[in-house]
Amino acid sequence: MDVKSRNYLLMNRQALERDIKTSYIMDHMISDEVLTLQEEERVKQQNTQKERAAMLINIILTKDNNSYRSFYNALLHEGYRDLAALLQDGIPAVSSGNRKSSMDGMTSYVKTILCEGGVPQRPVVFVTRPKLVDAIKQKLYCLGSDPGWVTVYGMAGCGKTVLTAEALRDHKLLEVYFPGGVHWISVGKQDKAGLLIKLQNLCSRLEHDSTLSQRPPLNIEEAKDRLRLLMLRKYPRSLLILDDIWDSWVLKAFDNQCQVLITSRDRSITDAVSGNKYEVHVESGLAHEKGLEILSLFVNMKISELPEQANCIVRECKGSPLVISLIGALLRDFPSRWEYYLRQLQNKQFKRIRKSSSYDYEALDEAMSISVDQLNDNYKDYYKDLSILPKDVKVPTKVLCILWDMETEEVEDILQEFVNKSLLFCDRNGKSFHYYLHDLQLDFLTEKNRNQLQELHKNIVNQYKKYYKLNMPVPSQEDCMYWYNFLAYHMAGANMQQELRDLMFSLDWIKAKTELVGPAHLIHEYVEYSSILDQKDGTVRENFQEFLSLNGHLLGRQPFPDIIQLGLCQPETSEVYQQAKLRAQRETGTFYLEWINKKSLKNLYRLVVRPHRDAVYHACFSKDRQRIASCGADKTLQVFKTESGERLLEINAHDDEVLCCAFSADGEYVATCSADKKVKIWNSRTGQCRCVYEEHSEQVNCCQFNNGSGQYLLATCSNDTFIKLWDLNKTYCRNTMIGHENSVNHCRFSPNDEYVASCSTDGTVKLWEARSANELKSIEIKDFFKNADEQPDDVEVLVKCCSWSRNGDMILVVAKNKLLLFDVKTCNLLSQVSVSHHSTIQYCDFCPGDELVAIALPHCSVELWNIKTLSKVAYCRGHMSWVHCVMFSPDGSLFLTSSDDQTIRIWETKKVCKSSDAVLKSELDVVFHNGEVMILAIYNQKHLQLVSGNTDSVIMQTASQEAPISCCCLSEDLKFAAFGQESGTIKVLQLLDGKVLKSREAYRTSVQHCRFTSDCRTLVSSAHDSVVQVWNWHLNECVFLRGHKEAIKDFRLLENSKLLSWSFDGTVKVWNVATGDAEKDFACHGGAVLSCAVSPDGSKFSSTSADKTAKIWSFESSSVLHELKGHEACVRCCAFAPNNKLLATGDDKGEIRIWDILTGALLHLCSPVTVDEGEPTHGGWVTDLSFSPDSKMLVSSGGYLKWWDVTTGESLQTFYTNGTNLKSIHVSPNFKVCVTVDNLGILYVLQKM
């Protein structure tokens, strides 16, 4: 200490010793961490007040300048202003440095680490519990540098948090064991949405000094990954403290191979996670002596001086530090009321809030009531306002500033009064304060103010509206997340029906909220508050819930899709569509597209979820239909709500792809099996792993529980050729079924659990007796696949899957493209269906009604068949990729499908069965004529349809053709149409009546392209060969254009009877159509030529190739003008701009490049904003391009449609089609209408609004 400061203390020593009471002053000095607990004990041991003051001054004299400052501030704070004035001139100047303070092991380094890490400060009244603090330190030392968990457990209010924070105030512990720092997060009782908010806040805190400002993670899995990387790279060897953990599933989000300390009531909370584990138990109640010590500190008396009522009060408080603190705080203000407070505790009959709980509710309730009664009336009203705060939520000061319409400082002063009286808790970390009530305090308030809750909720909503008016909170505001998560909760609590409807039915609110937290929480709110939202009419709520349910997987994407454009794709009767249309009409600077023929399309699914980050291999319902479990290539098991898609569990289940999952009959367990050869059983509620089976020697393909309750049996099958039966009460396999000669793909228990059926790559289905594991029957499925000579096909017959009928009399088997139904007793084939020549059925499931069968097909679709009539009932389109699994709900009302596109779709069986099976091929022709959009399309493979794009009406449809149609075209005068077939036949027909005028067997292979010449008398066509045929169908004369060495890719008609063709041989040729002579020959590329375009002035053409280049050629000189390099994949399409200055090229990586024709320079690269898992912006290949007449805009097709600003290269709009893989786009001359078909066969006629 400075000499000057020391002299001022000695000069004024007598005055100080005479007047000060040491207890409160030491509280402040301990809080400032300049006085140790041992030193405090030495002061307390003195007999008189004067002796205690003398001892404190002696101790301060041995310390540094910080002690002097702290002592001076404590005098001021406790009202000793005259004494503080005596010391004022002796205050030492502040100097920087990392000097050790007087606290045992406490340094400014430790203070900084704890402050930055958000560790709570020591409470004003604090009693030493050194044994427990040391026990926590010892367990932290045990962690060493290895990942692991220390659990500090005990009842709530027993001091776990305070003791844990105290253990961290140790220089050696932090410097040697956790040099990366400590990070404290108060968790509490959370649902998925709440946990995500906590994780988002933690990531934000850890990234605070990062140069890159990242968006908050959108789901728990993403947050977990972000946290893992931060802990690994930015904070290695740091300690994560999770305060107040209630549910073991929460820990999964932090199971990142780091060092974690948790506080919890539940000793077994860490059972579900891996790593070293240590425990510290905190006694549920304080010892009687410790209770008296807390009271003595509050009232600044020695324990021996306390009145006799003190013992009774401690007994009534039953050892709860929380309750004793509440009473102590009251006694500090009213030291003469010992008898009064004891009487209140003993005699007042408070209603019990909740029965049979380990909290001591009665004592708390009573102490709470007494504490609240002591507040002045003003403060009582403010405290009552806290009754409607959500549980386990730390509320930013800003929310309460808005509620009370006050300045921050005023609000903090009011709340500090509550904190001082132990009626509220404060998280003082970071820039701002966050306040929260203990859940028991909240229960007390809710019960006490039950009749006023509605008004209180109403008040907070009105204050929100007054503050934000018509604006919405933005993420940079500290109160933002609170309102997005709880504004609807307050409106529902206030029964503000209209306000809640206005909020929940607002596209702005949906957009803002889903951008921050994803769609599941909103869907949950639609379900939760449906009784209020539906009071006038349930349709609007259903419209919005359906919109979110079906587009949620898009809404989670980055960059965030335009919600107005998504809304415009809803049915015209939907409130979502009406709102989107109004908004689109008002918006300036953005254009929108109206899907004018969407009336014919009905959404057959009721929810689309995207729980995985890779292919979803399997999914299944729980028996009560409330939950769905799914697994896939991302190695995780997910469990989510059927209604909303809200995630309940996410488990990193295996070390390799998870191939199958199954619920037990009672829904308590979920089994998973994996390519890592393991089978695991999980508690479906907590995510705790019950057991791991490792007896299979190769990947395990399928797992299925028995159907009955009581005994848990699980069947598994593997590439090791074995089926194994497991009893969950045993750690080893109960039976092994041996008999298959190759991989076993699938197994299922019969409905009565007596038998197990298995399917194998060896071409057999076997039935086994479950009890004995003996083989009962074997059916040779490969015998049912014979060629023309009645010999079995040489191709291996993989039996993929089987399904039992409800009564167990029949078994359905799928292999290759066939459904086979067998009688179980006789093994006779009852019926069979061939689904399609080109498809291998992936999975099948019997609907519990026994008539319907659902099958999953690789080409993105699912079909429902009636097995009695052998007819296809429905064709389900929606997935973007390979479908792996289809499963009915136990009552058959729903079925789900899972796919490589990372989504699971839930379908309503009745709705699907009523749908029509209309599919268009992607090859179509469009003529824009006098404002009319005429579309010629191939309908259900064998029909040709002429459709009016304006009215969505079918003008003409041909009879079914004998062979599938492969291409078609319209004449410009709309009098004729032509089509080519897979058989090689070409036909010309009259559009007026669909009558075939001419037919020609032109090719031996499928016809690829056909086009009329401008006079409509000649038809030009190409097939999978090297010849272009020019057929004058009026005269029935044909000219053959021979010269290409490989198949023609496509051709284009030029002026003056010329034709441009390009081929897989790398050449482009110009032909005279009349003579059949090749006039020019361009050896363009080393790889296949994939597309060509001709410049508007006709002097140049461009070519693109699989060799990743594009070229611009001169017709006149037959030479290459520019070679355009830079694409990293096949260049699939190209288009010249009408201004004759620009060329656009698109490739298979989803990139579009815009080039200057004159110089060959690259002007813009349209694209590389990547989404999610490196998925390209264009959703795959760029397949077609078209410029606007003014050359300022460009539209492209691929995974979906995108419009680009040509001058900047920026995306202007995206239209997400239901399917994907759009092969071409037809654009009207004025650029206002465009037409395309997706891979699901859905037609889109889009008009710019």
mmCIF file of N, CA and C in Angstrom, residues 11 15 24 33 65 128 209 237 244 251 255 307 425 554 564 633 677 720 762 792 975 998 1088 1137 1192 1230:
data_model
loop_
_atom_site.group_PDB
_atom_site.id
_atom_site.type_symbol
_atom_site.label_atom_id
_atom_site.label_comp_id
_atom_site.label_asym_id
_atom_site.label_seq_id
_atom_site.Cartn_x
_atom_site.Cartn_y
_atom_site.Cartn_z
ATOM 1 N N MET A 11 -3.988 7.684 10.717
ATOM 2 C CA MET A 11 -4.440 8.963 11.276
ATOM 3 C C MET A 11 -5.895 8.895 11.754
ATOM 4 N N ALA A 15 -11.368 7.013 14.907
ATOM 5 C CA ALA A 15 -12.740 7.315 14.454
ATOM 6 C C ALA A 15 -13.358 6.093 13.778
ATOM 7 N N TYR A 24 -21.180 -5.788 7.072
ATOM 8 C CA TYR A 24 -21.533 -5.377 5.713
ATOM 9 C C TYR A 24 -20.310 -4.911 4.931
ATOM 10 N N GLU A 33 -13.135 -9.075 -3.833
ATOM 11 C CA GLU A 33 -12.077 -10.092 -3.835
ATOM 12 C C GLU A 33 -10.742 -9.541 -3.343
ATOM 13 N N ASN A 65 -3.058 -1.374 -2.520
ATOM 14 C CA ASN A 65 -3.910 -0.209 -2.795
ATOM 15 C C ASN A 65 -5.364 -0.597 -3.075
ATOM 16 N N THR A 128 -18.751 -19.983 4.085
ATOM 17 C CA THR A 128 -17.718 -20.892 3.557
ATOM 18 C C THR A 128 -18.180 -22.333 3.677
ATOM 19 N N ASP A 209 -14.976 -11.717 -30.816
ATOM 20 C CA ASP A 209 -13.881 -10.943 -31.394
ATOM 21 C C ASP A 209 -13.468 -11.483 -32.751
ATOM 22 N N ARG A 237 -8.369 -26.611 -24.422
ATOM 23 C CA ARG A 237 -8.104 -26.750 -22.986
ATOM 24 C C ARG A 237 -8.859 -25.684 -22.188
ATOM 25 N N ASP A 244 -27.427 -25.875 -14.061
ATOM 26 C CA ASP A 244 -28.832 -26.243 -13.918
ATOM 27 C C ASP A 244 -29.345 -27.063 -15.107
ATOM 28 N N LEU A 251 -27.438 -32.508 -22.924
ATOM 29 C CA LEU A 251 -25.981 -32.694 -22.927
ATOM 30 C C LEU A 251 -25.454 -33.122 -24.278
ATOM 31 N N ASP A 255 -21.747 -32.566 -26.225
ATOM 32 C CA ASP A 255 -20.893 -33.765 -26.186
ATOM 33 C C ASP A 255 -19.874 -33.675 -27.306
ATOM 34 N N PRO A 307 -30.924 -14.269 18.743
ATOM 35 C CA PRO A 307 -32.008 -14.608 19.679
ATOM 36 C C PRO A 307 -32.436 -16.064 19.509
ATOM 37 N N PHE A 425 -33.031 -13.182 -9.471
ATOM 38 C CA PHE A 425 -31.626 -13.467 -9.729
ATOM 39 C C PHE A 425 -31.160 -12.651 -10.914
ATOM 40 N N LEU A 554 -37.260 -25.676 -47.058
ATOM 41 C CA LEU A 554 -36.666 -24.605 -47.865
ATOM 42 C C LEU A 554 -36.316 -23.408 -46.993
ATOM 43 N N ILE A 564 -42.343 -14.214 -50.174
ATOM 44 C CA ILE A 564 -43.497 -13.788 -50.982
ATOM 45 C C ILE A 564 -43.624 -14.702 -52.195
ATOM 46 N N ALA A 633 -27.166 -41.365 -43.546
ATOM 47 C CA ALA A 633 -25.745 -41.339 -43.884
ATOM 48 C C ALA A 633 -24.945 -40.391 -42.998
ATOM 49 N N LYS A 677 -21.089 -52.222 -38.002
ATOM 50 C CA LYS A 677 -21.284 -53.600 -37.505
ATOM 51 C C LYS A 677 -21.949 -53.662 -36.131
ATOM 52 N N ASP A 720 -23.120 -60.479 -42.996
ATOM 53 C CA ASP A 720 -22.394 -61.704 -42.598
ATOM 54 C C ASP A 720 -23.242 -62.961 -42.790
ATOM 55 N N ASP A 762 -29.122 -63.845 -51.736
ATOM 56 C CA ASP A 762 -29.011 -65.183 -52.341
ATOM 57 C C ASP A 762 -30.278 -65.584 -53.109
ATOM 58 N N PRO A 792 -33.962 -69.534 -65.460
ATOM 59 C CA PRO A 792 -33.806 -68.376 -64.566
ATOM 60 C C PRO A 792 -32.851 -67.350 -65.179
ATOM 61 N N LYS A 975 -51.320 -25.668 -86.555
ATOM 62 C CA LYS A 975 -52.227 -26.586 -87.255
ATOM 63 C C LYS A 975 -51.800 -28.036 -87.079
ATOM 64 N N LYS A 998 -49.729 -38.613 -91.104
ATOM 65 C CA LYS A 998 -48.659 -39.411 -91.705
ATOM 66 C C LYS A 998 -47.873 -40.094 -90.594
ATOM 67 N N ALA A 1088 -17.596 -34.318 -76.246
ATOM 68 C CA ALA A 1088 -18.899 -34.173 -76.895
ATOM 69 C C ALA A 1088 -19.326 -32.717 -76.915
ATOM 70 N N ALA A 1137 -27.096 -12.916 -76.183
ATOM 71 C CA ALA A 1137 -28.018 -11.841 -75.818
ATOM 72 C C ALA A 1137 -28.526 -11.181 -77.091
ATOM 73 N N LYS A 1192 -30.876 -7.294 -70.421
ATOM 74 C CA LYS A 1192 -30.508 -6.909 -69.050
ATOM 75 C C LYS A 1192 -30.775 -8.013 -68.036
ATOM 76 N N ASN A 1230 -41.618 -11.555 -75.068
ATOM 77 C CA ASN A 1230 -41.554 -10.372 -74.195
ATOM 78 C C ASN A 1230 -40.978 -10.681 -72.816
#
